Each structure stands twice: as C-alpha cells, then as structure tokens.
C-alpha cells in the first residue's frame, strides 16, 4: 500500500512539473527562459520564477544558465516561505556540484532554511521562549552551518553563519537545562546530571554553562557521588563565583535536603510527580544573559 501511494505521489509530481513546462512557450531559448525567470523573481513572483528556472534546467540541463538556475531556485523557494523546499534544493546543488565556485552559498542557504524553519511562523512575530521548543531543526541548522564553516571558513557567508551558530548554541544549551530541571522533578538524577555534563562538554561559552554545573553539583549530591559533586562545585566556584546558589563561604545551597528526600512511597509510586518537596530547578538567565533572540530568520 505504501509503495502504491508513493508511486502515485511521484506520478502526480512529475505530471505537475511536466504540465508547468508545457505551459511555458516551447520556442523560448535558454537565454529567454533565464530572462523571464529573473524578471519574475525580481518582481516577487517566486512561484512563477521557479517554473521558468525548472523549465530551463529540464530543457537545457548542460546549458550555460543551468547552474545559476539551480542556485536561484534555492533563493526563490526561500523567499516564498517554502523553507523545506529551499533546503532540499540547496542539498541537491551540493550533491550535484561539490566543486562549484558558489557551492558555499548552497551550504549557507541549507543552514539558513533550517534556521528559519526552526522558528515557525508565530515565533517570528510574537515573543516566545524558543529554548523550550523541540530542538530538532535547531540542531540540524547548527550542523549545517558548521559544515559550511568547516569546508569554507573564509566564505563571505561565514561571519553570519558563526553568529547564528552562537545563537543556536545558546538555545540548545538552555533546552538541555530545561530538560534537566524536568528530570529532577521525576527523580531521574543520573539523567539530569548527564544533561548538565552534555552542556559542559559541548556548549562551552553558552550562558547556560553555570546552570549546567549547578545541575551536576545537585544531581551528584543526591546520588551521594560526593567526589563528582565536589569537582563540579570547584569548577562552578572558579568560573562563576557570584552564582546565586553559592554562599559567601563557597558552599552550595542545595535545593533538596538529602535526608528528607529519601523518596517517600508516594513519590516512588508516582514516579516523582507527587509527594516530593518543591521542585529542583536552575535558571539564572537574569544573571547570565537571557539569550535574547538576536536572529529571527531575517
């Protein structure tokens, strides 16, 4: 059944593309197709421009405008808000032309398309805490921008990609802290500690770093892994001596009294949802930066 549905979908798409091509004057030369495609794109008629670019590519696959048409299709899809299609077109160009002089543009647009897709429509116009969203697209965009910088560190698009990666790094790091705080509520201390350690190991420089260390201090303390807890505390004190949970003498203000937290039967029976003290949580953005959304897919 799945194969039949897939076949029908592909048939429909191919028919649609063929229909669009036939609707365009078959007597147009390559240069004329390219001119009409550019004219439509400059006029903001992105869907129409894509039709002409695709017709050009189909009729003159080895022509002098073919590569440029493929690059312009990426931009047209992006400007029309079809970010998934833009990313797919960029990925296709990378695969077909890995040595092209402008392939860095395709790498950049692939990351940018995922970046904007991560935000969604409402988030671009309404304030929201992006650090609580599903980070899938953010991780994808981060990896794609990193791919650009690894292959083309001197690209003209590298400076903007780096700035966006800093934003994404901060977002992904804070997301891990939100998850750690939730895991504390469930009594999953080891999992919480691992989230904190992941931030420390992978997101150096993120404003969430002090909270990540505090997560480790508290979680290891609750598991009675004193050596690991003390080690995390030493790093926290050395790098963030003004952290709110640190007393003047350098001791840590644990949010849970270990003796009282010896999981009550109600706490155990409800997997940490009931019968526990006030939930443990670390969020010091007001002290170490709110990780403002300085990039909103502009």
mmCIF file of C-alpha atoms in Angstrom:
data_model
loop_
_atom_site.group_PDB
_atom_site.id
_atom_site.type_symbol
_atom_site.label_atom_id
_atom_site.label_comp_id
_atom_site.label_asym_id
_atom_site.label_seq_id
_atom_site.Cartn_x
_atom_site.Cartn_y
_atom_site.Cartn_z
ATOM 1 C CA UNK A 1 0.000 0.000 0.000
ATOM 2 C CA UNK A 2 2.837 2.365 0.932
ATOM 3 C CA UNK A 3 4.621 1.658 -2.366
ATOM 4 C CA UNK A 4 1.439 2.315 -4.321
ATOM 5 C CA UNK A 5 0.868 5.625 -2.530
ATOM 6 C CA UNK A 6 4.475 6.657 -3.111
ATOM 7 C CA UNK A 7 4.244 5.784 -6.796
ATOM 8 C CA UNK A 8 1.046 7.792 -7.195
ATOM 9 C CA UNK A 9 2.602 10.776 -5.437
ATOM 10 C CA UNK A 10 5.689 10.697 -7.641
ATOM 11 C CA UNK A 11 3.498 10.351 -10.729
ATOM 12 C CA UNK A 12 1.464 13.361 -9.642
ATOM 13 C CA UNK A 13 4.555 15.464 -9.007
ATOM 14 C CA UNK A 14 6.130 14.540 -12.326
ATOM 15 C CA UNK A 15 2.878 15.293 -14.122
ATOM 16 C CA UNK A 16 2.668 18.656 -12.375
ATOM 17 C CA UNK A 17 6.234 19.538 -13.376
ATOM 18 C CA UNK A 18 5.574 18.378 -16.931
ATOM 19 C CA UNK A 19 2.387 20.416 -17.023
ATOM 20 C CA UNK A 20 4.205 23.545 -15.865
ATOM 21 C CA UNK A 21 6.868 23.029 -18.538
ATOM 22 C CA UNK A 22 4.262 22.586 -21.276
ATOM 23 C CA UNK A 23 2.528 25.776 -20.176
ATOM 24 C CA UNK A 24 5.706 27.679 -20.999
ATOM 25 C CA UNK A 25 6.344 28.580 -24.638
ATOM 26 C CA UNK A 26 8.413 25.681 -26.023
ATOM 27 C CA UNK A 27 10.091 28.015 -28.524
ATOM 28 C CA UNK A 28 11.842 30.087 -25.877
ATOM 29 C CA UNK A 29 15.611 29.925 -25.997
ATOM 30 C CA UNK A 30 17.736 29.238 -22.942
ATOM 31 C CA UNK A 31 18.578 32.923 -22.569
ATOM 32 C CA UNK A 32 14.913 33.913 -22.902
ATOM 33 C CA UNK A 33 13.845 31.398 -20.235
ATOM 34 C CA UNK A 34 16.525 32.708 -17.917
ATOM 35 C CA UNK A 35 15.483 36.312 -18.535
ATOM 36 C CA UNK A 36 11.823 35.574 -17.837
ATOM 37 C CA UNK A 37 12.721 33.622 -14.690
ATOM 38 C CA UNK A 38 14.824 36.521 -13.417
ATOM 39 C CA UNK A 39 12.145 39.038 -14.288
ATOM 40 C CA UNK A 40 9.534 37.107 -12.303
ATOM 41 C CA UNK A 41 11.840 36.738 -9.321
ATOM 42 C CA UNK A 42 12.717 40.432 -9.302
ATOM 43 C CA UNK A 43 9.003 41.160 -9.360
ATOM 44 C CA UNK A 44 8.398 38.924 -6.340
ATOM 45 C CA UNK A 45 6.593 36.265 -8.374
ATOM 46 C CA UNK A 46 8.693 33.473 -6.909
ATOM 47 C CA UNK A 47 6.432 30.562 -7.831
ATOM 48 C CA UNK A 48 6.439 31.625 -11.466
ATOM 49 C CA UNK A 49 10.183 32.166 -11.451
ATOM 50 C CA UNK A 50 10.688 28.610 -10.165
ATOM 51 C CA UNK A 51 8.601 27.295 -13.079
ATOM 52 C CA UNK A 52 10.822 29.065 -15.602
ATOM 53 C CA UNK A 53 14.041 28.012 -13.864
ATOM 54 C CA UNK A 54 12.873 24.402 -13.766
ATOM 55 C CA UNK A 55 11.866 24.533 -17.427
ATOM 56 C CA UNK A 56 15.276 25.945 -18.291
ATOM 57 C CA UNK A 57 17.037 23.196 -16.356
ATOM 58 C CA UNK A 58 14.867 20.488 -17.917
ATOM 59 C CA UNK A 59 15.317 21.712 -21.494
ATOM 60 C CA UNK A 60 18.967 22.747 -21.241
ATOM 61 C CA UNK A 61 20.491 20.580 -18.474
ATOM 62 C CA UNK A 62 24.029 21.295 -19.695
ATOM 63 C CA UNK A 63 23.428 24.882 -20.748
ATOM 64 C CA UNK A 64 25.345 27.917 -19.582
ATOM 65 C CA UNK A 65 22.493 29.017 -17.264
ATOM 66 C CA UNK A 66 21.686 25.637 -15.692
ATOM 67 C CA UNK A 67 23.832 26.015 -12.566
ATOM 68 C CA UNK A 68 22.665 29.570 -11.986
ATOM 69 C CA UNK A 69 19.054 28.462 -12.344
ATOM 70 C CA UNK A 70 19.527 25.827 -9.656
ATOM 71 C CA UNK A 71 21.015 28.406 -7.276
ATOM 72 C CA UNK A 72 18.221 30.877 -7.974
ATOM 73 C CA UNK A 73 15.601 28.205 -7.300
ATOM 74 C CA UNK A 74 17.009 27.906 -3.773
ATOM 75 C CA UNK A 75 16.559 31.628 -3.223
ATOM 76 C CA UNK A 76 13.093 31.714 -4.802
ATOM 77 C CA UNK A 77 11.863 28.901 -2.555
ATOM 78 C CA UNK A 78 13.347 30.616 0.500
ATOM 79 C CA UNK A 79 11.778 33.991 -0.273
ATOM 80 C CA UNK A 80 8.386 32.407 -0.908
ATOM 81 C CA UNK A 81 8.475 30.829 2.564
ATOM 82 C CA UNK A 82 8.980 27.277 1.317
ATOM 83 C CA UNK A 83 11.957 26.677 3.560
ATOM 84 C CA UNK A 84 11.891 22.900 3.424
ATOM 85 C CA UNK A 85 11.923 23.038 -0.386
ATOM 86 C CA UNK A 86 14.743 25.594 -0.278
ATOM 87 C CA UNK A 87 16.802 23.299 1.937
ATOM 88 C CA UNK A 88 16.150 20.352 -0.363
ATOM 89 C CA UNK A 89 17.151 22.390 -3.425
ATOM 90 C CA UNK A 90 20.330 23.525 -1.660
ATOM 91 C CA UNK A 91 21.162 19.963 -0.682
ATOM 92 C CA UNK A 92 20.640 18.865 -4.282
ATOM 93 C CA UNK A 93 23.027 21.539 -5.559
ATOM 94 C CA UNK A 94 25.687 20.477 -3.048
ATOM 95 C CA UNK A 95 25.420 16.868 -4.218
ATOM 96 C CA UNK A 96 25.464 17.737 -7.924
ATOM 97 C CA UNK A 97 28.153 20.430 -7.821
ATOM 98 C CA UNK A 98 30.523 19.818 -4.867
ATOM 99 C CA UNK A 99 33.322 21.769 -6.583
ATOM 100 C CA UNK A 100 31.228 24.663 -7.891
ATOM 101 C CA UNK A 101 32.683 28.149 -7.157
ATOM 102 C CA UNK A 102 29.426 29.156 -5.450
ATOM 103 C CA UNK A 103 28.654 25.930 -3.620
ATOM 104 C CA UNK A 104 29.297 27.744 -0.318
ATOM 105 C CA UNK A 105 26.094 29.701 -0.999
ATOM 106 C CA UNK A 106 24.158 26.428 -1.188
ATOM 107 C CA UNK A 107 25.688 25.291 2.112
ATOM 108 C CA UNK A 108 24.707 28.600 3.697
ATOM 109 C CA UNK A 109 21.145 28.565 2.378
ATOM 110 C CA UNK A 110 20.707 24.989 3.569
ATOM 111 C CA UNK A 111 21.559 26.067 7.119
ATOM 112 C CA UNK A 112 19.518 29.248 6.853
ATOM 113 C CA UNK A 113 16.441 27.362 5.667
ATOM 114 C CA UNK A 114 16.599 25.039 8.681
ATOM 115 C CA UNK A 115 17.247 28.034 10.938
ATOM 116 C CA UNK A 116 14.067 29.810 9.853
ATOM 117 C CA UNK A 117 12.096 26.570 9.817
ATOM 118 C CA UNK A 118 13.032 26.108 13.492
ATOM 119 C CA UNK A 119 11.236 29.304 14.449
ATOM 120 C CA UNK A 120 7.912 28.744 12.766
ATOM 121 C CA UNK A 121 5.533 31.498 11.707
ATOM 122 C CA UNK A 122 4.258 32.705 15.084
ATOM 123 C CA UNK A 123 7.702 32.887 16.669
ATOM 124 C CA UNK A 124 8.892 35.357 14.043
ATOM 125 C CA UNK A 125 6.169 37.811 15.031
ATOM 126 C CA UNK A 126 5.361 37.039 18.680
ATOM 127 C CA UNK A 127 7.696 36.831 21.700
ATOM 128 C CA UNK A 128 8.221 33.259 22.849
ATOM 129 C CA UNK A 129 10.757 31.215 24.778
ATOM 130 C CA UNK A 130 12.475 29.439 21.913
ATOM 131 C CA UNK A 131 14.572 27.411 24.352
ATOM 132 C CA UNK A 132 11.510 25.298 25.213
ATOM 133 C CA UNK A 133 10.764 24.291 21.617
ATOM 134 C CA UNK A 134 11.617 20.961 20.024
ATOM 135 C CA UNK A 135 15.300 21.493 19.116
ATOM 136 C CA UNK A 136 15.312 19.195 16.076
ATOM 137 C CA UNK A 137 15.510 21.911 13.408
ATOM 138 C CA UNK A 138 17.917 23.947 15.559
ATOM 139 C CA UNK A 139 20.316 21.001 15.799
ATOM 140 C CA UNK A 140 20.026 20.462 12.042
ATOM 141 C CA UNK A 141 20.748 24.121 11.304
ATOM 142 C CA UNK A 142 23.703 24.154 13.715
ATOM 143 C CA UNK A 143 25.211 21.104 11.994
ATOM 144 C CA UNK A 144 24.653 22.595 8.530
ATOM 145 C CA UNK A 145 26.257 25.921 9.415
ATOM 146 C CA UNK A 146 29.130 24.021 10.997
ATOM 147 C CA UNK A 147 29.523 22.097 7.749
ATOM 148 C CA UNK A 148 29.809 25.402 5.874
ATOM 149 C CA UNK A 149 32.454 26.756 8.270
ATOM 150 C CA UNK A 150 34.433 23.524 8.199
ATOM 151 C CA UNK A 151 34.589 23.438 4.413
ATOM 152 C CA UNK A 152 34.662 27.156 3.660
ATOM 153 C CA UNK A 153 35.976 29.073 6.708
ATOM 154 C CA UNK A 154 36.711 32.137 4.569
ATOM 155 C CA UNK A 155 33.388 32.218 2.766
ATOM 156 C CA UNK A 156 31.589 35.548 2.602
ATOM 157 C CA UNK A 157 28.716 33.811 4.395
ATOM 158 C CA UNK A 158 30.902 32.544 7.255
ATOM 159 C CA UNK A 159 30.556 35.598 9.567
ATOM 160 C CA UNK A 160 26.768 35.440 9.594
ATOM 161 C CA UNK A 161 26.822 31.656 9.962
ATOM 162 C CA UNK A 162 29.074 31.993 13.040
ATOM 163 C CA UNK A 163 26.712 34.484 14.663
ATOM 164 C CA UNK A 164 23.743 32.240 14.044
ATOM 165 C CA UNK A 165 25.636 29.278 15.456
ATOM 166 C CA UNK A 166 26.287 31.204 18.684
ATOM 167 C CA UNK A 167 22.564 31.851 18.970
ATOM 168 C CA UNK A 168 21.778 28.199 18.249
ATOM 169 C CA UNK A 169 24.414 27.040 20.724
ATOM 170 C CA UNK A 170 22.795 29.136 23.454
ATOM 171 C CA UNK A 171 19.334 27.896 22.552
ATOM 172 C CA UNK A 172 20.348 24.227 22.537
ATOM 173 C CA UNK A 173 22.260 24.556 25.805
ATOM 174 C CA UNK A 174 19.310 26.167 27.585
ATOM 175 C CA UNK A 175 16.990 23.478 26.238
ATOM 176 C CA UNK A 176 19.175 20.856 27.942
ATOM 177 C CA UNK A 177 18.809 22.708 31.248
ATOM 178 C CA UNK A 178 15.019 22.760 30.890
ATOM 179 C CA UNK A 179 15.123 19.003 30.375
ATOM 180 C CA UNK A 180 17.415 18.565 33.388
ATOM 181 C CA UNK A 181 15.000 20.549 35.564
ATOM 182 C CA UNK A 182 12.162 18.293 34.422
ATOM 183 C CA UNK A 183 14.236 15.197 35.173
ATOM 184 C CA UNK A 184 14.822 16.464 38.707
ATOM 185 C CA UNK A 185 11.057 16.556 39.164
ATOM 186 C CA UNK A 186 10.872 12.925 38.121
ATOM 187 C CA UNK A 187 13.678 11.923 40.457
ATOM 188 C CA UNK A 188 15.876 10.947 37.490
ATOM 189 C CA UNK A 189 19.051 12.354 38.994
ATOM 190 C CA UNK A 190 21.556 10.499 36.829
ATOM 191 C CA UNK A 191 19.770 11.585 33.659
ATOM 192 C CA UNK A 192 19.735 15.179 34.948
ATOM 193 C CA UNK A 193 23.460 15.030 35.687
ATOM 194 C CA UNK A 194 24.125 13.718 32.192
ATOM 195 C CA UNK A 195 22.228 16.650 30.682
ATOM 196 C CA UNK A 196 24.341 19.083 32.660
ATOM 197 C CA UNK A 197 27.539 17.302 31.650
ATOM 198 C CA UNK A 198 26.446 17.343 27.997
ATOM 199 C CA UNK A 199 26.169 21.139 28.109
ATOM 200 C CA UNK A 200 29.581 21.495 29.745
ATOM 201 C CA UNK A 201 31.223 19.218 27.183
ATOM 202 C CA UNK A 202 29.514 20.531 24.049
ATOM 203 C CA UNK A 203 28.446 24.151 24.547
ATOM 204 C CA UNK A 204 31.435 25.955 26.011
ATOM 205 C CA UNK A 205 30.743 29.680 26.374
ATOM 206 C CA UNK A 206 26.959 29.373 26.478
ATOM 207 C CA UNK A 207 25.196 31.447 29.159
ATOM 208 C CA UNK A 208 23.625 28.195 30.400
ATOM 209 C CA UNK A 209 27.033 26.879 31.468
ATOM 210 C CA UNK A 210 26.765 27.889 35.172
ATOM 211 C CA UNK A 211 23.345 26.251 35.434
ATOM 212 C CA UNK A 212 24.761 23.113 33.836
ATOM 213 C CA UNK A 213 27.448 22.946 36.517
ATOM 214 C CA UNK A 214 24.869 23.550 39.241
ATOM 215 C CA UNK A 215 22.762 20.721 37.830
ATOM 216 C CA UNK A 216 25.752 18.417 38.140
ATOM 217 C CA UNK A 217 26.526 19.567 41.687
ATOM 218 C CA UNK A 218 22.960 18.932 42.856
ATOM 219 C CA UNK A 219 22.392 15.696 40.952
ATOM 220 C CA UNK A 220 25.643 14.062 42.043
ATOM 221 C CA UNK A 221 24.969 15.191 45.617
ATOM 222 C CA UNK A 222 21.585 13.481 45.550
ATOM 223 C CA UNK A 223 23.207 10.291 44.282
ATOM 224 C CA UNK A 224 25.853 10.589 47.034
ATOM 225 C CA UNK A 225 28.617 10.798 44.456
ATOM 226 C CA UNK A 226 30.462 13.335 46.543
ATOM 227 C CA UNK A 227 33.690 13.356 44.555
ATOM 228 C CA UNK A 228 31.892 14.209 41.318
ATOM 229 C CA UNK A 229 29.679 16.758 43.052
ATOM 230 C CA UNK A 230 32.687 18.475 44.658
ATOM 231 C CA UNK A 231 34.549 18.527 41.342
ATOM 232 C CA UNK A 232 31.647 20.242 39.583
ATOM 233 C CA UNK A 233 31.342 22.649 42.513
ATOM 234 C CA UNK A 234 35.024 23.578 42.247
ATOM 235 C CA UNK A 235 34.602 24.433 38.569
ATOM 236 C CA UNK A 236 31.473 26.441 39.338
ATOM 237 C CA UNK A 237 33.185 28.446 42.096
ATOM 238 C CA UNK A 238 36.273 29.085 39.978
ATOM 239 C CA UNK A 239 34.383 30.363 36.964
ATOM 240 C CA UNK A 240 31.162 31.787 38.429
ATOM 241 C CA UNK A 241 31.921 32.897 41.999
ATOM 242 C CA UNK A 242 28.770 35.057 42.094
ATOM 243 C CA UNK A 243 26.414 32.224 41.159
ATOM 244 C CA UNK A 244 23.181 32.710 43.195
ATOM 245 C CA UNK A 245 23.334 29.245 44.786
ATOM 246 C CA UNK A 246 26.803 29.834 46.223
ATOM 247 C CA UNK A 247 27.108 31.066 49.798
ATOM 248 C CA UNK A 248 29.743 33.606 50.745
ATOM 249 C CA UNK A 249 31.951 30.832 52.124
ATOM 250 C CA UNK A 250 31.780 28.977 48.812
ATOM 251 C CA UNK A 251 29.403 26.273 49.951
ATOM 252 C CA UNK A 252 26.488 25.313 47.749
ATOM 253 C CA UNK A 253 22.856 25.929 48.660
ATOM 254 C CA UNK A 254 21.427 22.534 47.802
ATOM 255 C CA UNK A 255 17.792 22.770 46.825
ATOM 256 C CA UNK A 256 16.985 19.401 48.373
ATOM 257 C CA UNK A 257 17.765 18.130 51.848
ATOM 258 C CA UNK A 258 19.040 14.651 51.113
ATOM 259 C CA UNK A 259 17.735 13.174 54.333
ATOM 260 C CA UNK A 260 14.210 14.436 53.641
ATOM 261 C CA UNK A 261 14.354 13.403 50.002
ATOM 262 C CA UNK A 262 14.668 9.689 50.725
ATOM 263 C CA UNK A 263 11.848 9.039 48.316
ATOM 264 C CA UNK A 264 8.535 8.654 50.123
ATOM 265 C CA UNK A 265 6.313 5.793 48.993
ATOM 266 C CA UNK A 266 4.020 8.321 47.274
ATOM 267 C CA UNK A 267 6.952 9.879 45.446
ATOM 268 C CA UNK A 268 8.156 6.482 44.282
ATOM 269 C CA UNK A 269 4.675 5.263 43.305
ATOM 270 C CA UNK A 270 4.014 8.330 41.127
ATOM 271 C CA UNK A 271 7.472 8.427 39.527
ATOM 272 C CA UNK A 272 8.309 11.681 41.270
ATOM 273 C CA UNK A 273 5.123 13.541 40.351
ATOM 274 C CA UNK A 274 3.700 13.618 43.913
ATOM 275 C CA UNK A 275 4.981 13.529 47.447
ATOM 276 C CA UNK A 276 8.219 15.445 46.901
ATOM 277 C CA UNK A 277 9.478 18.818 48.084
ATOM 278 C CA UNK A 278 9.446 21.958 45.961
ATOM 279 C CA UNK A 279 10.823 21.013 42.541
ATOM 280 C CA UNK A 280 14.505 21.488 41.905
ATOM 281 C CA UNK A 281 15.316 23.869 39.096
ATOM 282 C CA UNK A 282 18.121 26.061 37.797
ATOM 283 C CA UNK A 283 17.511 29.041 35.543
ATOM 284 C CA UNK A 284 19.781 32.047 36.084
ATOM 285 C CA UNK A 285 19.220 33.785 32.754
ATOM 286 C CA UNK A 286 18.524 37.057 34.525
ATOM 287 C CA UNK A 287 22.052 36.901 35.939
ATOM 288 C CA UNK A 288 23.979 35.457 33.000
ATOM 289 C CA UNK A 289 22.032 36.684 29.997
ATOM 290 C CA UNK A 290 18.583 35.882 28.685
ATOM 291 C CA UNK A 291 19.981 34.549 25.420
ATOM 292 C CA UNK A 292 17.911 37.082 23.510
ATOM 293 C CA UNK A 293 16.681 36.097 20.065
ATOM 294 C CA UNK A 294 19.046 38.358 18.150
ATOM 295 C CA UNK A 295 18.459 36.337 14.997
ATOM 296 C CA UNK A 296 14.891 35.745 13.860
ATOM 297 C CA UNK A 297 15.407 34.500 10.315
ATOM 298 C CA UNK A 298 15.862 37.951 8.800
#
